[in-house]
Amino acid sequence: DGGITQSPKYLFRKEGQNVTLSCEQNLNHDAMYWYRQDPGQGLRLIYYSQIVNDFQKGDIAEGYSVSREKKESFPLTVTSAQKNPTAFYLCASKDGGYGYTFGSGTRLTVV
Amino acid sequence: KNEVEQSPQNLTAQEGEFITINCSYSVGISALHWLQQHPGGGIVSLFMLSSGKKKHGRLIATINIQEKHSSLHITASHPRDSAVYICAVPPRSSGSRLTFGEGTQLTVNP
């Protein structure tokens, strides 16, 4: 079945370490997105990519980096510059219209 | 003021009750999404609608484009419906980016 795979589901890292979250899709979607969710808040856009080898900053890009070398993959790196990285991270992709598919998310805890 | 406002923020119901969750938005849109987020965090798309009404099982979604308002109804609610329900819109000015409401936490008690 087509869908989005995010891994790992839970991730623990020490403060000051970079960490990369994986997002893979087999839906042949061009557009992919990374969102962050904090308790009691709506999802906020970190980065998005509308085509391979191109990506744009979202509303809260500081402290994060991405790459889009392949259509099916859009990894997110949380760098040591991100001041408060503990959060739930969600990846999504979009078809050519308005249909979105979401992953199951990665919960990152920095200790 | 957020571009997407949901109400109520929290909702507790008894099994079998009819439930309504509301979403108002302040921007021009081409479509509106209703999403469901279970405790594990993963999100499932329930509906995408641009006019009128859609029904899937016990779930019904309606939208009034002129009034910039949408509702999600659950008939004969069940404890397994307990989840966070999120309204999301892609404002025309933002391309394909979604703007999300803060979500409605629904708890259905047996």
Coordinates of N, CA, C and O in Angstrom, one line a residue, chain B:
Chain B
K1 N -5.5 37.1 16.0 CA -6.5 36.1 15.7 C -6.0 35.1 14.7 O -5.4 35.5 13.7
N2 N -6.1 33.8 15.0 CA -5.6 32.8 14.1 C -6.5 32.8 12.8 O -7.7 33.1 12.8
E3 N -5.8 32.3 11.7 CA -6.6 32.2 10.5 C -7.6 31.1 10.5 O -8.6 31.1 9.8
V4 N -7.4 30.1 11.4 CA -8.3 29.0 11.5 C -8.6 28.8 13.0 O -7.7 28.6 13.8
E5 N -9.9 28.9 13.3 CA -10.4 28.8 14.7 C -11.3 27.6 14.8 O -12.2 27.4 14.0
Q6 N -11.1 26.7 15.8 CA -11.9 25.6 16.1 C -12.6 25.7 17.4 O -12.1 26.3 18.4
S7 N -13.8 25.2 17.5 CA -14.5 25.1 18.8 C -15.4 23.9 18.8 O -15.9 23.4 17.8
P8 N -15.5 23.3 20.0 CA -14.8 23.6 21.2 C -13.4 23.1 21.2 O -13.0 22.3 20.4
Q9 N -12.6 23.5 22.2 CA -11.2 23.0 22.3 C -11.3 21.6 22.9 O -10.5 20.7 22.5
N10 N -12.2 21.3 23.8 CA -12.3 20.0 24.5 C -13.8 19.7 24.5 O -14.7 20.5 24.7
L11 N -14.1 18.4 24.3 CA -15.5 17.9 24.2 C -15.5 16.5 24.8 O -14.8 15.6 24.4
T12 N -16.4 16.4 25.8 CA -16.6 15.1 26.4 C -18.1 14.7 26.1 O -19.0 15.5 26.4
A13 N -18.3 13.4 25.7 CA -19.6 13.0 25.3 C -19.8 11.6 25.9 O -18.9 10.8 26.2
Q14 N -21.1 11.2 26.0 CA -21.4 9.8 26.3 C -21.6 9.0 25.0 O -22.1 9.6 24.0
E15 N -21.3 7.8 25.1 CA -21.5 6.9 23.9 C -22.9 7.1 23.3 O -23.9 7.1 24.1
G16 N -23.0 7.2 22.0 CA -24.3 7.3 21.4 C -24.7 8.8 21.1 O -25.6 9.0 20.3
E17 N -24.0 9.7 21.7 CA -24.4 11.1 21.5 C -24.0 11.6 20.1 O -23.1 11.1 19.5
F18 N -24.7 12.6 19.6 CA -24.4 13.3 18.3 C -23.4 14.4 18.7 O -23.7 15.2 19.6
I19 N -22.3 14.5 17.9 CA -21.3 15.4 18.2 C -21.1 16.4 17.0 O -21.1 16.0 15.9
T20 N -20.8 17.6 17.4 CA -20.5 18.6 16.4 C -19.2 19.4 16.8 O -19.1 19.9 17.9
I21 N -18.3 19.5 15.8 CA -17.1 20.3 16.0 C -17.1 21.3 14.9 O -17.4 21.0 13.7
N22 N -16.8 22.6 15.3 CA -16.9 23.7 14.3 C -15.5 24.2 14.0 O -14.6 24.2 14.8
C23 N -15.4 24.8 12.7 CA -14.2 25.4 12.2 C -14.6 26.6 11.5 O -15.4 26.6 10.6
S24 N -14.0 27.8 11.8 CA -14.1 29.0 11.1 C -12.8 29.5 10.6 O -11.8 29.3 11.3
Y25 N -12.8 30.0 9.4 CA -11.5 30.5 8.8 C -11.7 31.9 8.3 O -12.8 32.3 7.9
S26 N -10.6 32.6 8.1 CA -10.7 34.0 7.7 C -10.0 34.3 6.4 O -9.9 35.5 6.0
V27 N -9.6 33.3 5.7 CA -8.8 33.5 4.5 C -9.6 32.8 3.3 O -10.4 32.0 3.5
G28 N -9.2 33.2 2.1 CA -9.8 32.6 0.9 C -9.2 31.2 0.7 O -8.0 31.1 0.8
I29 N -10.0 30.2 0.5 CA -9.5 28.9 0.3 C -10.1 28.2 -0.9 O -11.2 28.6 -1.4
S30 N -9.5 27.1 -1.3 CA -10.1 26.3 -2.4 C -10.7 25.0 -1.8 O -11.5 24.3 -2.5
A31 N -10.2 24.6 -0.6 CA -10.6 23.3 0.0 C -10.3 23.4 1.5 O -9.5 24.2 1.9
L32 N -11.0 22.5 2.2 CA -10.8 22.5 3.7 C -10.7 21.0 4.0 O -11.4 20.1 3.4
H33 N -9.8 20.7 5.0 CA -9.5 19.4 5.4 C -9.9 19.1 6.8 O -9.7 20.0 7.7
W34 N -10.5 18.0 7.1 CA -10.7 17.5 8.5 C -9.8 16.3 8.7 O -9.8 15.4 7.9
L35 N -9.1 16.4 9.8 CA -8.1 15.4 10.1 C -8.4 14.8 11.4 O -9.0 15.4 12.3
Q36 N -7.9 13.6 11.7 CA -8.1 12.9 13.0 C -6.7 12.5 13.5 O -5.9 11.8 12.7
Q37 N -6.4 12.8 14.7 CA -5.1 12.4 15.3 C -5.3 11.6 16.5 O -5.9 12.1 17.5
H38 N -4.9 10.4 16.5 CA -5.0 9.5 17.6 C -3.9 9.7 18.6 O -2.9 10.3 18.3
P39 N -4.1 9.1 19.8 CA -3.1 9.3 20.9 C -1.7 9.1 20.5 O -0.7 9.7 21.0
G40 N -1.4 8.1 19.6 CA -0.1 7.8 19.1 C 0.5 8.9 18.3 O 1.8 8.9 18.1
G41 N -0.3 9.8 17.8 CA 0.2 10.9 17.1 C 0.0 11.0 15.6 O -0.1 12.0 15.0
G42 N -0.1 9.8 15.0 CA -0.3 9.8 13.5 C -1.6 10.4 13.1 O -2.6 10.4 13.9
I43 N -1.6 11.0 12.0 CA -2.8 11.8 11.5 C -3.4 11.1 10.3 O -2.7 10.7 9.4
V44 N -4.7 11.0 10.3 CA -5.5 10.4 9.1 C -6.3 11.5 8.5 O -7.0 12.3 9.3
S45 N -6.4 11.6 7.2 CA -7.2 12.6 6.6 C -8.7 12.0 6.5 O -8.8 10.9 6.0
L46 N -9.6 12.7 7.1 CA -11.0 12.2 7.1 C -11.8 12.7 5.8 O -12.4 12.0 5.2
F47 N -11.7 14.0 5.6 CA -12.4 14.6 4.5 C -11.6 15.8 3.9 O -10.9 16.4 4.6
M48 N -11.8 15.9 2.6 CA -11.4 17.2 1.9 C -12.6 17.6 1.2 O -13.2 16.9 0.4
L49 N -13.0 18.9 1.5 CA -14.2 19.4 0.8 C -14.1 20.8 0.4 O -13.4 21.6 1.1
S50 N -14.8 21.1 -0.7 CA -14.7 22.5 -1.2 C -16.1 23.1 -1.3 O -16.3 24.3 -1.4
S51 N -17.2 22.3 -1.1 CA -18.5 22.8 -1.1 C -19.4 21.7 -0.6 O -19.1 20.5 -0.6
G52 N -20.6 22.1 0.0 CA -21.6 21.2 0.3 C -21.3 20.3 1.5 O -20.9 20.7 2.6
K53 N -21.5 19.0 1.3 CA -21.5 18.1 2.4 C -20.9 16.7 1.9 O -21.1 16.4 0.7
K54 N -20.1 16.1 2.8 CA -19.6 14.7 2.5 C -19.9 13.8 3.7 O -19.9 14.3 4.8
K55 N -20.2 12.6 3.4 CA -20.5 11.6 4.4 C -19.6 10.4 4.2 O -19.4 9.9 3.1
H56 N -19.1 9.9 5.4 CA -18.4 8.6 5.4 C -18.7 7.9 6.6 O -18.2 8.2 7.7
G57 N -19.5 6.8 6.5 CA -19.9 6.1 7.7 C -20.7 7.0 8.6 O -21.7 7.6 8.2
R58 N -20.2 7.1 9.9 CA -20.9 7.9 10.9 C -20.5 9.4 10.9 O -20.9 10.2 11.7
L59 N -19.5 9.7 10.0 CA -19.0 11.0 10.0 C -19.6 11.8 8.8 O -19.8 11.3 7.7
I60 N -19.9 13.1 9.1 CA -20.5 14.0 8.1 C -19.7 15.3 8.2 O -19.5 15.8 9.3
A61 N -19.3 15.9 7.1 CA -18.6 17.2 7.1 C -19.4 18.1 6.1 O -19.8 17.7 5.1
T62 N -19.6 19.3 6.6 CA -20.2 20.3 5.8 C -19.4 21.6 5.7 O -18.6 21.8 6.6
I63 N -19.6 22.3 4.7 CA -18.9 23.6 4.5 C -19.8 24.6 3.9 O -20.5 24.3 3.0
N64 N -19.7 25.9 4.4 CA -20.4 27.0 3.8 C -19.3 28.0 3.4 O -18.7 28.7 4.3
I65 N -19.0 28.1 2.2 CA -17.9 28.9 1.7 C -18.2 30.4 1.9 O -17.3 31.2 2.3
Q66 N -19.4 30.8 1.8 CA -19.8 32.2 1.9 C -19.6 32.7 3.4 O -19.1 33.8 3.7
E67 N -19.9 31.8 4.3 CA -19.8 32.1 5.7 C -18.4 31.7 6.3 O -18.1 32.0 7.5
K68 N -17.6 31.1 5.5 CA -16.3 30.6 5.9 C -16.3 29.8 7.2 O -15.7 30.0 8.2
H69 N -17.2 28.7 7.1 CA -17.4 27.9 8.2 C -17.6 26.5 7.8 O -18.2 26.2 6.8
S70 N -17.1 25.5 8.6 CA -17.3 24.1 8.4 C -17.6 23.4 9.7 O -17.2 23.9 10.7
S71 N -18.3 22.3 9.6 CA -18.6 21.5 10.7 C -18.3 20.1 10.5 O -18.5 19.6 9.3
L72 N -17.9 19.4 11.5 CA -17.7 17.9 11.5 C -18.7 17.3 12.5 O -18.7 17.7 13.6
H73 N -19.5 16.4 12.0 CA -20.5 15.8 12.8 C -20.2 14.3 13.0 O -19.8 13.7 12.0
I74 N -20.4 13.8 14.2 CA -20.3 12.3 14.4 C -21.6 11.9 14.9 O -22.0 12.3 16.0
T75 N -22.2 10.9 14.2 CA -23.5 10.4 14.7 C -23.2 9.1 15.5 O -22.2 8.4 15.2
A76 N -24.0 8.8 16.5 CA -23.9 7.6 17.3 C -22.4 7.4 17.8 O -21.8 6.4 17.5
S77 N -21.9 8.4 18.5 CA -20.5 8.4 18.9 C -20.2 7.1 19.7 O -21.0 6.5 20.4
H78 N -18.9 6.8 19.6 CA -18.4 5.5 20.2 C -17.0 5.9 20.8 O -16.3 6.8 20.4
P79 N -16.6 5.2 21.9 CA -15.3 5.5 22.5 C -14.2 5.4 21.6 O -13.2 6.2 21.8
R80 N -14.2 4.6 20.5 CA -13.1 4.6 19.6 C -13.0 5.9 18.7 O -12.0 6.1 18.0
D81 N -14.0 6.7 18.8 CA -14.0 8.0 18.1 C -13.1 9.0 18.9 O -12.8 10.1 18.4
S82 N -12.7 8.7 20.1 CA -11.9 9.6 21.0 C -10.6 9.8 20.3 O -9.8 8.9 20.0
A83 N -10.3 11.1 20.0 CA -9.1 11.5 19.3 C -9.1 13.1 19.3 O -10.0 13.7 19.8
V84 N -8.1 13.6 18.6 CA -8.1 15.1 18.4 C -8.5 15.2 16.9 O -8.0 14.6 16.0
Y85 N -9.5 16.1 16.7 CA -9.9 16.4 15.3 C -9.4 17.8 14.9 O -9.6 18.8 15.7
I86 N -8.8 17.9 13.8 CA -8.1 19.1 13.3 C -8.7 19.6 12.0 O -8.9 18.8 11.1
C87 N -9.0 20.8 11.9 CA -9.4 21.5 10.7 C -8.1 22.1 10.1 O -7.3 22.7 10.8
A88 N -8.0 22.0 8.8 CA -6.8 22.6 8.1 C -7.2 23.2 6.7 O -8.1 22.6 6.0
V89 N -6.6 24.3 6.4 CA -7.0 24.9 5.1 C -5.7 25.3 4.4 O -4.7 25.7 5.1
P90 N -5.6 25.3 3.1 CA -4.5 25.8 2.3 C -4.9 27.2 1.8 O -5.6 27.3 0.8
P91 N -4.6 28.3 2.5 CA -4.9 29.6 2.0 C -4.5 29.9 0.6 O -3.3 29.4 0.3
R92 N -5.3 30.5 -0.2 CA -4.9 30.7 -1.6 C -3.6 31.5 -1.7 O -2.8 31.2 -2.6
S93 N -3.4 32.3 -0.8 CA -2.1 33.2 -0.8 C -0.9 32.4 -0.5 O 0.2 32.9 -0.7
S94 N -1.0 31.2 0.1 CA 0.2 30.5 0.6 C 0.5 29.3 -0.3 O 1.3 28.5 0.1
G95 N -0.1 29.2 -1.5 CA 0.2 28.0 -2.3 C -0.3 26.8 -1.7 O -1.5 26.7 -1.4
S96 N 0.5 25.8 -1.6 CA 0.0 24.5 -1.1 C 0.2 24.3 0.4 O -0.1 23.2 0.9
R97 N 0.7 25.3 1.1 CA 0.9 25.1 2.6 C -0.4 25.1 3.3 O -1.3 25.8 3.0
L98 N -0.5 24.2 4.3 CA -1.7 24.1 5.1 C -1.6 25.0 6.4 O -0.5 25.1 7.0
T99 N -2.7 25.6 6.8 CA -2.8 26.3 8.1 C -3.7 25.5 8.9 O -4.8 25.2 8.5
F100 N -3.3 25.1 10.1 CA -4.1 24.2 11.0 C -4.8 24.9 12.1 O -4.2 25.9 12.7
G101 N -6.0 24.4 12.5 CA -6.6 24.8 13.7 C -5.8 24.1 14.9 O -5.0 23.3 14.6
E102 N -6.1 24.5 16.1 CA -5.5 24.0 17.2 C -6.0 22.6 17.6 O -5.4 21.9 18.5
G103 N -7.1 22.2 17.0 CA -7.6 20.9 17.3 C -8.7 20.9 18.4 O -8.7 21.7 19.2
T104 N -9.5 19.9 18.3 CA -10.6 19.6 19.3 C -10.3 18.2 19.9 O -10.3 17.3 19.2
Q105 N -10.1 18.2 21.2 CA -9.9 16.9 21.9 C -11.3 16.3 22.2 O -12.0 16.9 23.1
L106 N -11.6 15.2 21.6 CA -12.9 14.6 21.9 C -12.7 13.3 22.7 O -11.8 12.5 22.4
T107 N -13.4 13.2 23.8 CA -13.4 12.0 24.6 C -14.9 11.5 24.6 O -15.8 12.2 25.0
V108 N -15.0 10.2 24.2 CA -16.4 9.6 24.3 C -16.3 8.5 25.3 O -15.5 7.6 25.2
N109 N -17.1 8.7 26.4 CA -17.1 7.7 27.5 C -18.2 6.6 27.2 O -19.3 6.9 26.7
P110 N -17.9 5.4 27.6 CA -18.9 4.3 27.4 C -20.0 4.4 28.4 O -20.0 5.1 29.4

